[in-house]
Coordinates of C-alpha atoms in Angstrom, one line a residue:
M1464 CA 46.4 4.0 -20.6
P1465 CA 44.8 6.9 -18.7
M1466 CA 42.6 6.2 -15.8
T1467 CA 38.9 7.0 -16.2
A1468 CA 36.9 8.9 -13.7
D1469 CA 34.9 5.8 -12.6
Q1470 CA 38.1 3.8 -12.0
S1471 CA 39.5 6.7 -9.9
Q1472 CA 36.3 7.0 -7.9
K1473 CA 36.3 3.2 -7.3
Q1474 CA 39.9 3.2 -5.9
T1475 CA 39.2 6.2 -3.8
A1476 CA 36.2 4.6 -2.3
T1477 CA 37.8 1.2 -1.5
L1478 CA 41.0 2.4 0.1
V1479 CA 39.4 4.2 3.0
D1480 CA 39.3 2.4 6.3
L1481 CA 36.4 3.5 8.5
G1482 CA 36.6 0.7 11.0
A1483 CA 33.6 -1.2 9.8
I1484 CA 32.4 -3.6 7.1
F1485 CA 30.1 -1.8 4.7
V1486 CA 27.3 -3.9 3.2
S1487 CA 24.7 -3.0 0.7
L1488 CA 21.5 -5.0 0.0
E1489 CA 19.9 -5.2 -3.4
L1490 CA 16.5 -6.7 -2.7
S1491 CA 14.1 -8.4 -5.1
K1492 CA 11.4 -11.0 -4.7
S1493 CA 13.6 -14.0 -5.7
T1494 CA 17.1 -13.1 -4.7
W1495 CA 19.0 -10.7 -2.5
L1496 CA 22.4 -9.5 -3.7
V1497 CA 24.8 -8.7 -0.8
T1498 CA 27.8 -6.4 -1.7
A1499 CA 30.4 -6.0 1.0
L1500 CA 33.6 -4.0 1.5
S1501 CA 35.9 -5.0 4.4
P1502 CA 38.6 -2.7 5.8
C1503 CA 41.2 -5.4 5.0
S1504 CA 40.2 -5.7 1.3
E1505 CA 40.5 -3.5 -1.7
K1506 CA 37.8 -5.3 -3.7
M1507 CA 34.1 -5.6 -3.1
S1508 CA 32.8 -9.1 -2.6
R1509 CA 29.3 -10.3 -3.6
Y1510 CA 27.0 -13.0 -2.3
T1511 CA 23.6 -14.1 -3.6
I1512 CA 20.9 -15.2 -1.1
T1513 CA 17.4 -16.4 -1.6
G1514 CA 14.9 -13.6 -1.1
G1515 CA 13.5 -13.5 2.4
D1516 CA 16.1 -15.9 3.9
I1517 CA 17.0 -14.1 7.1
A1518 CA 19.0 -17.0 8.4
G1519 CA 21.1 -17.1 5.3
L1520 CA 21.6 -13.3 5.5
F1521 CA 22.9 -13.5 9.0
S1522 CA 25.1 -16.5 8.1
C1523 CA 26.6 -14.3 5.3
F1524 CA 27.2 -11.5 7.7
G1525 CA 28.9 -13.9 10.2
E1526 CA 31.3 -15.1 7.4
L1527 CA 32.2 -11.6 6.5
R1528 CA 33.1 -10.8 10.1
Q1529 CA 35.1 -13.9 10.6
K1530 CA 37.0 -13.4 7.3
A1531 CA 37.9 -9.9 8.4
K1532 CA 38.9 -11.1 11.9
R1533 CA 41.4 -13.7 10.4
R1534 CA 43.1 -10.9 8.5
K1535 CA 43.3 -8.2 11.2
N1536 CA 42.3 -10.0 14.4
I1537 CA 39.4 -7.5 14.9
L1538 CA 35.7 -8.3 15.0
Y1539 CA 34.4 -5.4 12.9
P1540 CA 30.8 -4.2 13.2
L1541 CA 28.6 -4.0 10.0
V1542 CA 27.1 -0.9 8.5
V1543 CA 24.3 -2.0 6.2
I1544 CA 22.4 0.1 3.6
Q1545 CA 19.3 -0.7 1.5
E1546 CA 16.9 1.3 -0.6
A1547 CA 13.4 2.2 0.5
G1548 CA 11.3 0.0 -1.7
L1549 CA 8.8 -2.8 -1.8
D1550 CA 10.1 -4.6 1.3
G1551 CA 9.3 -1.6 3.5
F1552 CA 10.8 -1.3 6.9
W1553 CA 10.6 -4.8 8.3
L1554 CA 14.1 -5.9 7.3
G1555 CA 15.6 -2.7 8.8
R1556 CA 13.9 -3.5 12.1
V1557 CA 15.3 -7.0 12.1
L1558 CA 18.8 -5.8 11.5
S1559 CA 18.5 -2.9 14.0
K1560 CA 17.9 -5.5 16.8
E1561 CA 21.5 -6.7 16.6
A1562 CA 24.0 -4.5 18.5
W1563 CA 26.8 -5.2 15.9
I1564 CA 24.7 -4.0 12.9
E1565 CA 24.1 -0.4 12.0
S1566 CA 21.2 -0.4 9.6
H1567 CA 20.3 2.5 7.2
I1568 CA 17.5 2.9 4.6
V1569 CA 18.3 5.4 1.9
E1570 CA 16.1 7.3 -0.4
A1571 CA 17.1 6.0 -3.9
A1572 CA 16.4 9.3 -5.7
S1573 CA 18.9 11.1 -3.4
I1574 CA 21.9 9.2 -4.7
A1575 CA 23.9 10.9 -7.5
M1576 CA 24.0 8.9 -10.7
P1577 CA 25.9 9.3 -14.0
R1578 CA 24.1 11.6 -16.5
R1579 CA 25.0 9.7 -19.6
H1580 CA 22.1 9.2 -22.1
R1581 CA 22.6 5.4 -21.9
R1582 CA 24.1 4.4 -18.6
A1583 CA 24.6 0.8 -17.5
K1584 CA 22.4 -0.4 -14.7
T1585 CA 22.7 -3.7 -13.0
D1586 CA 22.3 -5.0 -9.4
R1587 CA 26.1 -5.3 -9.2
I1588 CA 26.6 -1.6 -10.2
D1589 CA 23.8 -0.5 -7.9
G1590 CA 25.3 -2.4 -5.0
E1591 CA 28.7 -0.7 -5.5
T1592 CA 27.0 2.7 -5.8
L1593 CA 25.1 2.2 -2.5
I1594 CA 28.4 1.4 -0.7
R1595 CA 30.1 4.5 -2.0
A1596 CA 27.2 6.6 -1.0
L1597 CA 27.1 5.0 2.5
M1598 CA 30.8 5.6 3.0
A1599 CA 30.5 9.2 1.9
W1600 CA 27.6 9.7 4.3
K1601 CA 29.6 8.1 7.2
R1602 CA 32.5 10.4 6.4
G1603 CA 30.2 13.3 6.9
E1604 CA 30.1 14.5 3.3
P1605 CA 27.1 16.9 2.9
R1606 CA 24.3 15.8 0.5
A1607 CA 25.9 12.5 -0.2
C1608 CA 22.5 10.9 0.2
S1609 CA 19.3 11.1 2.3
M1610 CA 18.5 8.5 4.9
V1611 CA 14.9 7.5 5.6
K1612 CA 13.8 7.5 9.2
L1613 CA 12.9 4.0 10.4
L1614 CA 9.3 4.1 11.6
T1615 CA 8.1 2.1 14.6
P1616 CA 5.4 -0.5 13.9
E1617 CA 2.8 1.7 15.6
E1618 CA 3.7 4.8 13.5
D1619 CA 3.7 2.7 10.3
D1620 CA 0.3 1.1 11.2
N1621 CA -1.4 4.5 12.0
R1622 CA -0.7 5.6 8.4
R1623 CA -2.9 2.8 7.1
I1624 CA -6.1 4.5 8.1
G1625 CA -5.8 7.6 5.9
R1626 CA -4.3 5.6 3.0
E1627 CA -7.0 3.0 3.1
R1628 CA -9.8 5.6 3.2
K1629 CA -8.3 7.3 0.1
T1630 CA -8.2 4.0 -1.8
L1631 CA -11.8 3.3 -0.8
I1632 CA -13.0 6.7 -1.8
A1633 CA -11.4 6.3 -5.3
E1634 CA -13.1 3.0 -5.7
R1635 CA -16.4 4.6 -4.7
V1636 CA -16.0 7.3 -7.3
F1637 CA -15.3 4.6 -9.9
H1638 CA -18.4 2.7 -9.2
V1639 CA -20.6 5.8 -9.0
N1640 CA -19.3 7.0 -12.3
R1641 CA -19.8 3.5 -13.8
I1642 CA -23.5 3.4 -12.8
K1643 CA -24.1 7.0 -14.0
G1644 CA -22.5 6.2 -17.3
L1645 CA -24.6 3.1 -17.9
L1646 CA -27.8 5.1 -17.2
F1647 CA -26.7 8.1 -19.2
T1648 CA -26.6 5.9 -22.4
Q1649 CA -30.3 5.3 -21.7
G1650 CA -31.2 9.0 -21.3
I1651 CA -31.3 8.9 -17.5
R1652 CA -29.5 11.8 -15.9
D1653 CA -30.9 12.4 -12.4
Y1654 CA -30.0 9.1 -10.6
Q1655 CA -27.8 9.4 -7.5
P1656 CA -26.3 5.9 -6.5
V1657 CA -25.1 7.1 -3.1
N1658 CA -28.6 8.1 -1.9
R1659 CA -30.3 5.8 0.5
D1660 CA -33.3 5.2 -1.9
R1661 CA -31.0 4.0 -4.7
R1662 CA -32.7 0.5 -4.9
Q1663 CA -36.2 2.0 -4.9
R1664 CA -35.3 4.6 -7.5
L1665 CA -33.7 1.9 -9.7
D1666 CA -37.0 0.1 -10.0
E1667 CA -38.8 3.3 -10.9
L1668 CA -36.4 4.5 -13.6
R1669 CA -37.6 4.9 -17.2
T1670 CA -35.3 5.4 -20.2
G1671 CA -35.4 8.5 -22.4
D1672 CA -37.8 6.8 -24.8
G1673 CA -40.2 5.8 -22.0
R1674 CA -39.1 2.1 -21.5
P1675 CA -38.3 0.4 -18.2
L1676 CA -34.7 -0.7 -17.8
S1677 CA -33.8 -3.8 -19.7
K1678 CA -33.2 -7.0 -17.7
H1679 CA -29.5 -7.4 -18.2
L1680 CA -28.7 -3.7 -17.7
K1681 CA -30.7 -3.6 -14.5
A1682 CA -28.9 -6.7 -13.2
E1683 CA -25.5 -5.2 -14.0
I1684 CA -26.4 -2.0 -12.2
S1685 CA -27.7 -4.0 -9.2
R1686 CA -24.3 -5.8 -9.0
E1687 CA -22.6 -2.4 -9.2
L1688 CA -24.8 -1.3 -6.3
D1689 CA -23.8 -4.4 -4.3
R1690 CA -20.1 -3.4 -4.7
L1691 CA -20.9 0.3 -3.9
E1692 CA -22.8 -0.6 -0.7
L1693 CA -19.9 -2.8 0.4
L1694 CA -17.5 0.1 -0.1
L1695 CA -19.8 2.5 1.8
T1696 CA -19.8 0.0 4.8
Q1697 CA -16.0 -0.2 4.7
I1698 CA -15.6 3.5 4.5
K1699 CA -17.8 3.9 7.7
A1700 CA -15.6 1.3 9.4
V1701 CA -12.4 3.0 8.5
E1702 CA -13.8 6.4 9.6
A1703 CA -14.8 4.9 12.9
E1704 CA -11.2 3.7 13.4
R1705 CA -10.0 7.2 12.5
D1706 CA -12.3 8.8 15.0
A1707 CA -11.1 6.3 17.7
L1708 CA -7.5 7.4 17.0
I1709 CA -8.0 11.2 16.6
V1710 CA -11.4 12.5 17.8
R1711 CA -12.1 10.6 21.0
E1712 CA -9.7 11.9 23.6
T1713 CA -8.1 9.0 25.5
S1714 CA -4.7 8.4 27.1
E1715 CA -3.5 7.1 23.7
T1716 CA -4.8 10.0 21.6
P1717 CA -1.8 12.1 20.3
K1718 CA -1.9 15.6 21.6
E1719 CA -0.7 17.0 18.2
A1720 CA -3.8 15.6 16.5
T1721 CA -6.1 17.0 19.2
A1722 CA -4.4 20.4 18.8
L1723 CA -5.1 20.4 15.1
L1724 CA -8.8 19.6 15.6
G1725 CA -9.1 22.9 17.6
I1726 CA -8.5 25.0 14.5
K1727 CA -11.5 26.0 12.4
G1728 CA -11.4 24.4 9.0
I1729 CA -9.5 21.3 10.1
G1730 CA -11.6 18.2 10.6
P1731 CA -10.9 14.6 11.5
E1732 CA -9.6 13.6 8.1
F1733 CA -7.2 16.5 7.7
A1734 CA -6.0 16.1 11.3
T1735 CA -5.4 12.4 10.7
I1736 CA -3.4 12.8 7.5
L1737 CA -1.4 15.8 8.8
Y1738 CA -0.4 13.9 12.0
T1739 CA 0.2 10.4 10.6
E1740 CA 1.9 11.5 7.4
G1741 CA 4.2 14.2 8.8
L1742 CA 3.7 16.0 12.1
F1743 CA 4.4 13.0 14.3
R1744 CA 8.1 13.3 13.2
H1745 CA 10.8 15.5 14.6
F1746 CA 12.0 18.4 12.5
D1747 CA 14.8 20.7 13.4
N1748 CA 13.7 23.7 11.3
R1749 CA 11.1 24.9 8.8
R1750 CA 13.2 23.9 5.8
Q1751 CA 13.2 20.3 6.8
I1752 CA 9.5 20.0 7.1
A1753 CA 8.9 21.9 3.8
S1754 CA 11.4 19.6 2.1
Y1755 CA 9.8 16.5 3.6
A1756 CA 6.4 17.5 2.1
G1757 CA 8.0 18.3 -1.3
L1758 CA 7.1 21.9 -1.0
A1759 CA 10.6 23.3 -0.9
P1760 CA 11.6 25.5 -3.9
S1761 CA 14.0 24.2 -6.6
P1762 CA 15.9 27.0 -8.2
W1763 CA 17.9 26.7 -11.4
Q1764 CA 20.9 29.1 -11.3
S1765 CA 23.9 28.9 -13.6
G1766 CA 25.7 31.9 -15.0
N1767 CA 23.2 34.4 -16.2
V1768 CA 20.4 31.9 -15.9
N1769 CA 18.3 32.3 -12.8
R1770 CA 14.8 30.8 -12.7
E1771 CA 12.5 29.0 -10.4
Q1772 CA 11.4 25.5 -11.4
G1773 CA 8.6 25.3 -8.8
V1774 CA 8.4 23.0 -5.8
S1775 CA 10.6 19.9 -5.7
K1776 CA 7.8 17.3 -5.3
A1777 CA 10.4 15.0 -3.8
G1778 CA 8.7 14.4 -0.5
N1779 CA 5.6 12.8 0.8
P1780 CA 2.9 13.1 -1.9
R1781 CA 0.0 12.5 0.4
L1782 CA 1.0 15.3 2.8
R1783 CA 1.7 17.7 -0.1
A1784 CA -1.7 17.1 -1.7
T1785 CA -3.4 17.5 1.6
M1786 CA -1.7 20.8 2.3
V1787 CA -2.6 22.2 -1.1
E1788 CA -6.2 21.3 -0.5
L1789 CA -6.1 22.7 3.0
A1790 CA -4.7 25.9 1.7
W1791 CA -7.8 26.5 -0.5
L1792 CA -10.0 25.7 2.5
W1793 CA -8.0 28.0 4.7
L1794 CA -8.9 31.0 2.5
R1795 CA -12.6 30.1 3.0
H1796 CA -12.6 29.4 6.8
Q1797 CA -9.8 31.7 8.0
P1798 CA -10.2 34.8 5.8
K1799 CA -8.9 37.2 8.5
S1800 CA -5.7 35.3 9.4
T1801 CA -2.3 36.7 8.6
L1802 CA -1.6 34.0 6.0
A1803 CA -4.9 34.6 4.1
I1804 CA -4.3 38.4 4.1
W1805 CA -0.7 37.8 2.8
F1806 CA -2.2 35.6 0.0
K1807 CA -4.7 38.2 -1.0
E1808 CA -2.1 41.0 -1.1
R1809 CA 0.2 39.0 -3.3
I1810 CA -2.7 38.2 -5.7
A1811 CA -3.6 41.8 -5.8
Q1812 CA -0.1 42.7 -6.8
N1813 CA -0.4 40.3 -9.8
A1814 CA -3.8 41.6 -10.8
G1815 CA -5.5 38.4 -9.8
R1816 CA -3.1 36.1 -11.7
L1817 CA -0.9 33.2 -10.6
K1818 CA -3.4 31.9 -8.0
T1819 CA -2.2 28.3 -8.3
P1820 CA 1.5 29.0 -7.6
M1821 CA 0.6 31.3 -4.8
V1822 CA -1.7 28.7 -3.2
V1823 CA 1.3 26.3 -3.2
A1824 CA 3.3 29.0 -1.5
L1825 CA 0.5 29.4 1.0
A1826 CA 0.5 25.6 1.6
R1827 CA 4.2 25.7 2.5
K1828 CA 3.7 28.6 4.9
L1829 CA 0.6 27.0 6.4
L1830 CA 2.5 23.7 7.0
V1831 CA 5.3 25.5 8.8
A1832 CA 2.8 27.4 10.9
L1833 CA 0.9 24.2 11.9
W1834 CA 4.2 22.5 12.7
K1835 CA 5.1 25.3 15.0
Y1836 CA 1.7 25.2 16.6
V1837 CA 1.7 21.5 17.4
S1838 CA 5.4 21.3 18.4
S1839 CA 5.9 24.5 20.3
G1840 CA 2.4 25.9 20.9
V1841 CA 3.0 29.0 18.7
V1842 CA -0.5 30.2 17.8
I1843 CA -1.2 31.0 14.2
E1844 CA -1.7 34.7 14.0
G1845 CA -5.3 35.7 13.3
A1846 CA -6.5 32.1 13.2
I1847 CA -10.0 31.3 14.5
M1848 CA -10.3 28.5 17.0
K1849 CA -13.3 26.2 17.3
T1850 CA -15.6 26.8 20.2
A1851 CA -16.0 24.0 22.8

């Protein structure tokens, strides 16, 4: 019987001895599936552990090392891989504390998968796939998978400010629209819930047919205003924490964020998101930072087919959305900069069309320019700086 491609791949993956025990973790709320491949074995072994049981996990790792030692009299280290998911980075930090464990967190979308219309997917198959990807990555195969950088607790915590504010703003918009919608059904169009006189104005409102607001409707709107006022208070508190991190210069204020605030058109919110979501990291070249933001191009070339699919959108969505918004504002606040002039020339070549794709291209160029500015001090050509 001929050997299938999957069987051939499995044997090729298991017969390679890289001097370590390779372990993959499939994490869920209830159970953790541990898949292991030892240098002295040709088959992958599997163990099930209760979710969150760190002691049981290390006990399983110890058994794997002792079993391999009995066979080859070598106490092998462990190379562990897990997907970036609901558990975040805490487990990776716990494993990295041990000298005999090399922990990696992989971006799940970067692992090649079968392209069959109906492919089998189980935790067992995923565990084996993770081990094969990890071994290929350790052998130095290019593009085998993409590993996620393990953030420090401080870096991870700093990102909460911008993300929480975005959530609060979305909730504020929801409640404002809810109040306006309720009043619109009564013929009231000029009420602004975010104004300070919202309570007084509510008592003075009259419907389109000249009646005061009914009792239950007014009570419902009052409760919506209670929620809205709580959100406004929380937004102010979050913005105060943001200003303490970015605006007020102290010994703990990151110099990258302070440098961003010096550019006209970039305020505290943009500086916070740009720094905490991307520019605090180390990038080797402009392609890496564009790829991290999901602003890298994704061509489709095969034979005579050669077309551009747009940006990959495979990176940080918060950083990407912020850069596109900043690109529009850059045209307003920095009209004489080299990047703005480049954008206007390209639009003129297309007779004013394709503004949206060109703004995305401007966002990519602007992100690279800001990265060079905060990392190497390269001034953006033609940019206007804020006065002291």
